[in-house]
Coordinates of C-alpha atoms in Angstrom, one line a residue:
M1 CA 0.3 -7.3 1.6
D2 CA 0.2 -11.1 2.3
L3 CA -1.0 -12.9 -0.8
G4 CA -1.5 -16.1 1.1
G5 CA -1.1 -18.8 -1.5
E6 CA 1.3 -16.9 -3.7
F7 CA 4.7 -18.5 -4.4
R8 CA 7.5 -17.2 -6.5
W9 CA 7.3 -17.6 -10.3
G10 CA 10.1 -18.4 -12.6
R11 CA 11.1 -17.7 -16.2
A12 CA 8.7 -18.4 -19.0
G13 CA 5.8 -18.7 -16.5
T14 CA 7.1 -21.7 -14.6
P15 CA 5.1 -21.9 -11.4
G16 CA 7.2 -20.8 -8.5
I17 CA 6.3 -23.7 -6.3
L18 CA 8.1 -26.0 -8.8
L19 CA 11.1 -23.7 -9.2
A20 CA 11.4 -23.1 -5.5
A21 CA 11.4 -26.8 -4.7
C22 CA 14.4 -27.2 -7.0
L23 CA 16.1 -24.2 -5.4
V24 CA 15.5 -25.4 -1.9
A25 CA 17.0 -28.8 -2.9
L26 CA 20.1 -27.3 -4.4
C27 CA 20.6 -24.2 -2.2
P28 CA 19.6 -24.6 1.4
W29 CA 17.7 -21.7 3.1
P30 CA 20.4 -19.0 4.1
A31 CA 21.9 -19.5 7.6
V32 CA 20.3 -17.1 10.1
A33 CA 22.6 -14.5 11.5
G34 CA 22.4 -13.4 15.1
A35 CA 22.6 -9.9 16.4
A36 CA 25.9 -8.2 15.8
D37 CA 27.3 -4.7 16.4
A38 CA 29.1 -4.5 13.0
P39 CA 27.1 -4.3 9.7
Y40 CA 27.3 -7.5 7.6
S41 CA 26.4 -8.4 4.1
I42 CA 23.0 -10.0 3.6
A43 CA 22.9 -10.0 -0.2
T44 CA 23.5 -12.4 -3.2
P45 CA 23.5 -11.1 -6.8
V46 CA 20.7 -12.5 -9.0
R47 CA 19.8 -12.1 -12.7
L48 CA 16.2 -11.3 -13.3
S49 CA 16.2 -12.1 -17.1
D50 CA 18.2 -12.5 -20.3
V51 CA 15.8 -10.1 -22.0
P52 CA 17.5 -6.7 -21.4
E53 CA 20.1 -5.3 -23.7
A54 CA 23.8 -5.7 -22.6
D55 CA 23.6 -2.3 -20.8
G56 CA 20.5 -3.3 -18.8
R57 CA 18.0 -1.3 -21.0
F58 CA 14.4 -2.6 -21.1
M59 CA 11.5 -0.6 -22.2
G60 CA 11.7 2.7 -20.3
V61 CA 14.2 1.6 -17.7
R62 CA 17.8 0.5 -17.2
L63 CA 18.4 -2.2 -14.6
L64 CA 21.5 -1.5 -12.4
G65 CA 21.7 -4.5 -10.2
A66 CA 19.4 -7.0 -8.4
L67 CA 20.1 -8.8 -5.1
R68 CA 18.4 -11.5 -3.1
L69 CA 18.4 -10.6 0.5
S70 CA 18.8 -13.3 3.2
A71 CA 16.0 -13.7 5.8
V72 CA 18.4 -12.9 8.6
E73 CA 17.6 -12.2 12.2
R74 CA 18.7 -9.1 14.1
D75 CA 17.7 -8.3 17.6
G76 CA 14.9 -10.8 17.4
L77 CA 13.4 -9.4 14.1
Y78 CA 13.6 -11.2 10.8
L79 CA 14.3 -9.5 7.5
T80 CA 11.1 -10.7 5.8
E81 CA 7.8 -9.4 4.3
L82 CA 9.3 -6.0 3.3
S83 CA 6.6 -3.8 1.9
G84 CA 7.7 -0.1 2.2
L85 CA 11.0 1.5 1.2
A86 CA 12.5 5.1 1.6
W87 CA 16.0 6.6 1.1
D88 CA 17.5 8.9 3.7
R89 CA 19.9 11.2 1.9
D90 CA 21.4 12.8 5.1
E91 CA 22.2 9.4 6.6
A92 CA 22.8 7.5 3.4
L93 CA 20.5 4.8 4.6
L94 CA 17.7 2.8 3.1
Y95 CA 14.8 2.2 5.5
A96 CA 12.4 -0.7 5.0
V97 CA 9.2 -1.5 6.9
S98 CA 7.6 -5.0 7.1
D99 CA 4.1 -6.5 7.3
R100 CA 5.3 -7.8 10.8
G101 CA 5.6 -4.3 12.1
A102 CA 9.4 -3.7 12.0
V103 CA 11.7 -1.1 10.5
F104 CA 15.1 -2.1 9.2
H105 CA 18.2 0.2 8.5
L106 CA 19.9 -1.0 5.3
Q107 CA 23.1 0.3 3.7
P108 CA 23.2 -0.3 -0.1
V109 CA 26.7 -0.6 -1.6
L110 CA 27.0 0.9 -5.1
R111 CA 30.1 0.5 -7.3
A112 CA 30.3 2.3 -10.7
G113 CA 26.7 3.2 -10.3
R114 CA 25.5 -0.4 -9.8
L115 CA 24.0 -2.1 -6.7
V116 CA 26.4 -4.9 -5.6
D117 CA 25.7 -5.5 -1.9
V118 CA 23.5 -4.6 1.1
R119 CA 24.4 -4.5 4.7
L120 CA 22.0 -4.7 7.6
L121 CA 22.7 -2.0 10.2
A122 CA 19.8 -2.2 12.6
A123 CA 16.3 -3.5 13.2
H124 CA 13.6 -2.1 15.5
P125 CA 10.0 -3.1 16.2
L126 CA 7.3 -0.5 15.6
R127 CA 5.7 0.3 18.9
G128 CA 2.3 1.5 20.1
G129 CA 1.5 4.2 22.6
D130 CA 2.0 1.8 25.4
G131 CA 5.5 1.0 24.4
A132 CA 4.8 -2.5 23.4
P133 CA 5.6 -3.7 19.8
L134 CA 2.6 -3.6 17.4
A135 CA 0.9 -6.9 16.9
G136 CA -1.8 -8.5 14.9
A137 CA -3.8 -6.3 12.5
W138 CA -2.1 -3.2 14.0
S139 CA 1.4 -4.2 12.8
D140 CA 0.8 -4.5 9.0
A141 CA 3.0 -1.6 7.8
E142 CA 2.9 -1.0 4.0
G143 CA 3.9 2.5 2.7
L144 CA 6.8 4.6 3.9
V145 CA 7.7 8.3 3.5
L146 CA 10.5 10.2 5.3
E147 CA 10.5 13.6 6.8
H148 CA 13.7 15.8 7.2
E149 CA 15.7 13.2 5.3
A150 CA 17.3 15.7 3.0
D151 CA 17.7 18.9 5.0
G152 CA 21.4 18.6 5.6
E153 CA 21.0 17.7 9.3
R154 CA 21.7 14.3 10.6
G155 CA 19.6 12.6 13.3
N156 CA 16.3 14.3 12.7
T157 CA 14.6 12.0 10.2
T158 CA 11.1 10.8 11.0
L159 CA 9.0 8.0 9.4
L160 CA 5.5 8.3 8.1
I161 CA 3.9 4.8 7.7
S162 CA 0.6 3.7 6.1
F163 CA -1.0 0.5 7.5
E164 CA -3.4 -2.2 6.3
G165 CA -5.5 -4.2 8.8
R166 CA -6.2 -1.1 10.8
P167 CA -6.1 1.6 8.1
R168 CA -4.1 4.7 9.3
V169 CA -1.0 6.8 8.7
E170 CA 1.3 7.3 11.7
R171 CA 4.6 9.2 12.5
F172 CA 7.4 7.3 14.1
T173 CA 11.1 7.8 15.1
T174 CA 13.6 5.9 13.0
D175 CA 13.9 3.4 15.9
G176 CA 10.2 2.7 15.9
N177 CA 8.8 4.9 18.6
P178 CA 5.3 6.4 18.0
L179 CA 5.0 10.2 17.6
E180 CA 1.6 11.0 16.2
R181 CA -1.3 9.6 14.2
L182 CA -2.3 11.7 11.1
R183 CA -5.9 12.4 10.2
L184 CA -7.3 10.5 7.2
P185 CA -10.0 11.7 4.9
P186 CA -13.4 10.2 5.7
A187 CA -13.5 8.1 2.6
L188 CA -10.3 6.2 3.8
S189 CA -10.7 6.3 7.6
G190 CA -12.9 3.3 8.3
V191 CA -12.0 -0.4 7.7
D192 CA -15.6 -0.9 6.4
S193 CA -14.7 1.4 3.4
Y194 CA -12.3 -1.3 2.1
R195 CA -13.2 -4.6 0.3
D196 CA -11.3 -6.4 3.1
P197 CA -8.8 -5.4 5.7
N198 CA -5.9 -6.8 3.6
S199 CA -6.7 -4.4 0.8
A200 CA -6.5 -1.2 2.9
L201 CA -3.8 1.6 2.7
E202 CA -1.0 0.3 0.7
A203 CA 0.8 3.3 -0.9
L204 CA 2.0 6.5 0.6
V205 CA 3.9 9.3 -1.2
R206 CA 4.7 13.0 -0.9
H207 CA 3.5 14.7 -4.0
P208 CA 5.7 17.7 -5.0
S209 CA 2.8 20.1 -4.9
L210 CA -0.1 18.3 -3.2
G211 CA 1.7 17.0 -0.1
L212 CA 1.1 13.6 1.4
M213 CA -1.1 11.2 -0.7
T214 CA -2.2 7.6 0.1
A215 CA -4.1 4.9 -1.7
P216 CA -5.4 1.4 -1.1
E217 CA -4.1 -1.4 -3.4
R218 CA -7.6 -2.4 -4.6
P219 CA -10.8 -0.5 -5.3
L220 CA -12.9 0.5 -2.2
A221 CA -16.1 -1.3 -1.5
G222 CA -18.6 -0.2 -4.2
M223 CA -16.1 1.3 -6.6
D224 CA -15.4 0.3 -10.1
A225 CA -13.3 -2.8 -10.2
R226 CA -10.6 -1.2 -12.3
T227 CA -9.9 2.0 -10.3
V228 CA -8.5 2.8 -6.9
P229 CA -8.8 6.2 -5.1
L230 CA -5.6 8.3 -4.8
C231 CA -6.2 10.8 -2.1
T232 CA -4.5 13.7 -0.3
L233 CA -4.8 13.6 3.4
T234 CA -7.0 16.7 3.1
G235 CA -9.6 14.6 1.1
R236 CA -9.0 15.5 -2.5
C237 CA -9.2 12.3 -4.5
W238 CA -8.6 11.1 -8.1
D239 CA -9.6 7.7 -9.7
Y240 CA -6.4 5.9 -10.6
P241 CA -6.9 3.4 -13.4
L242 CA -5.2 0.1 -12.8
A243 CA -3.3 -1.7 -15.6
D244 CA -5.2 -4.1 -17.9
A245 CA -3.4 -7.2 -16.6
P246 CA -5.8 -9.5 -14.6
G247 CA -5.5 -9.1 -10.9
S248 CA -3.7 -5.7 -11.0
A249 CA -3.2 -3.9 -7.7
L250 CA -1.4 -0.7 -6.7
T251 CA 1.5 -1.4 -4.3
A252 CA 3.6 1.7 -4.1
L253 CA 3.9 5.3 -5.3
E254 CA 7.0 7.6 -5.5
S255 CA 7.7 11.0 -7.0
H256 CA 8.7 11.1 -10.7
P257 CA 11.6 13.3 -11.9
D258 CA 9.5 14.6 -14.8
G259 CA 6.6 15.6 -12.6
G260 CA 3.7 13.5 -11.2
L261 CA 4.2 10.1 -9.7
L262 CA 5.8 6.8 -10.4
A263 CA 3.4 3.9 -9.6
L264 CA 4.3 0.2 -8.9
E265 CA 1.7 -2.4 -9.7
R266 CA 1.5 -6.1 -9.2
A267 CA -0.8 -8.3 -11.2
F268 CA -1.4 -11.8 -9.8
V269 CA -4.3 -14.2 -10.3
S270 CA -3.0 -17.8 -9.5
L271 CA 0.1 -19.9 -9.5
F272 CA -0.8 -21.0 -13.1
R273 CA -1.1 -17.5 -14.6
P274 CA 1.8 -15.1 -15.2
L275 CA 2.8 -12.6 -12.5
V276 CA 3.3 -9.1 -14.0
I277 CA 5.1 -6.2 -12.3
S278 CA 4.6 -2.8 -13.9
L279 CA 6.1 0.7 -13.4
R280 CA 3.7 3.5 -14.6
H281 CA 4.1 7.3 -14.8
V282 CA 1.1 9.0 -13.3
R283 CA 0.1 12.6 -14.1
L284 CA -2.8 14.2 -12.1
P285 CA -4.9 16.8 -13.8
D286 CA -5.0 20.3 -12.5
G287 CA -8.7 20.4 -12.6
P288 CA -11.5 18.0 -13.5
G289 CA -10.5 15.3 -15.9
P290 CA -9.0 11.7 -16.0
V291 CA -5.7 10.7 -14.6
S292 CA -3.0 10.2 -17.2
V293 CA -1.0 6.9 -16.8
E294 CA 1.7 5.6 -19.1
T295 CA 3.4 2.3 -18.6
V296 CA 7.1 2.8 -18.3
A297 CA 8.1 -1.0 -18.0
S298 CA 6.3 -4.3 -17.5
F299 CA 8.1 -7.4 -16.2
D300 CA 6.1 -10.5 -17.1
T301 CA 7.0 -14.0 -16.0
S302 CA 5.6 -15.5 -19.2
R303 CA 8.1 -13.4 -21.1
G304 CA 11.3 -14.5 -19.4
W305 CA 11.3 -12.5 -16.2
L306 CA 12.2 -13.9 -12.7
V307 CA 10.3 -11.6 -10.5
D308 CA 8.5 -11.7 -7.2
N309 CA 5.8 -9.8 -5.2
F310 CA 7.3 -6.2 -5.6
E311 CA 5.7 -3.8 -3.1
G312 CA 8.2 -1.2 -2.1
L313 CA 9.6 1.7 -4.2
A314 CA 12.1 4.4 -3.1
F315 CA 13.5 7.4 -5.0
H316 CA 17.3 7.5 -4.7
E317 CA 18.8 10.3 -6.8
G318 CA 18.5 11.8 -10.3
R319 CA 16.4 9.3 -12.1
R320 CA 17.3 6.3 -10.0
Y321 CA 15.2 4.1 -7.7
F322 CA 15.2 1.0 -5.4
M323 CA 12.4 -1.5 -5.6
V324 CA 11.9 -4.4 -3.1
S325 CA 9.7 -7.5 -3.1
D326 CA 7.6 -9.0 -0.2
D327 CA 8.4 -12.6 0.3
N328 CA 5.3 -13.2 2.3
G329 CA 7.4 -15.0 5.0
S330 CA 7.6 -18.0 2.7
P331 CA 10.8 -20.0 2.1
L332 CA 9.4 -20.5 -1.4
Q333 CA 9.8 -16.8 -2.2
H334 CA 12.6 -14.4 -1.9
T335 CA 13.2 -10.7 -0.9
L336 CA 14.6 -9.1 -4.0
L337 CA 16.1 -5.6 -4.1
V338 CA 16.5 -4.1 -7.5
Y339 CA 18.2 -0.8 -8.5
F340 CA 17.1 0.9 -11.7
E341 CA 16.9 4.2 -13.5
L342 CA 14.2 5.8 -15.6
L343 CA 15.4 6.5 -19.2
P344 CA 14.8 10.1 -20.4

């Protein structure tokens, strides 16, 4: 999602526009790399905070590396505005989709269980049925789920992508060619159901027993201001309660190793208020009843965290995940890729 006026925030609640101005003066915007056949590093290590313990523990997570990704160009596509993330176990690749309608193939480099680098392998535009790259409201890719990514066979992975602007879920090849549009439940199928087109389908996940589920980032038109619908594609829905932080919005969902789902939320009001990023464990009831939600970790700029507009979440292995931020295409923000594990 494009937050428009949002800029990056710094430690202790420093407005990001002030921090970014200093950073731009001291560290020029990264040089743009042209297309290349060989993969190349696009990452610079960053420290998100001095708050965690020496081993990276903070609340219910352990941080295992954070990188700033350069806004490089490959085959005419810029690595920017990343909003969906998914891990392909068979290919050992991390796929990322962007608000500009592109899919990037990334190769994370792990050493001693920590994220130390990322290489860009490929970039492709997402295309429509006419073969042309998606454009305008049709290109705003948000959520990402993979199919056949862990069946032991290479070369057969497909992408399922949820979109804002024109709300839908579509299947693509890994190089961006369209395969099929999936049917949405009536409550989510029309753009008029949403408060605005930029608040449409944000999250997409494969629930271990319920199958594909999707959700908007904000309540639908006419819904309670603190809940968003979390729906299967067959139309079964639950009311997901957003966190208490002002401006909370649901940005991503993933499977949780202990059952249920892991939710990613962003709370943003203005440049002069804290930005809060939360990870929450979601358990859906078997029958009628409320959704159970427990906050696992909360990263608050007013409490010493240097965070950004995190929108993408990908399960890796065991209890480990990747998380990526959307820089909104602004030189005053950064694309951050974070590797972490959930503590038992």
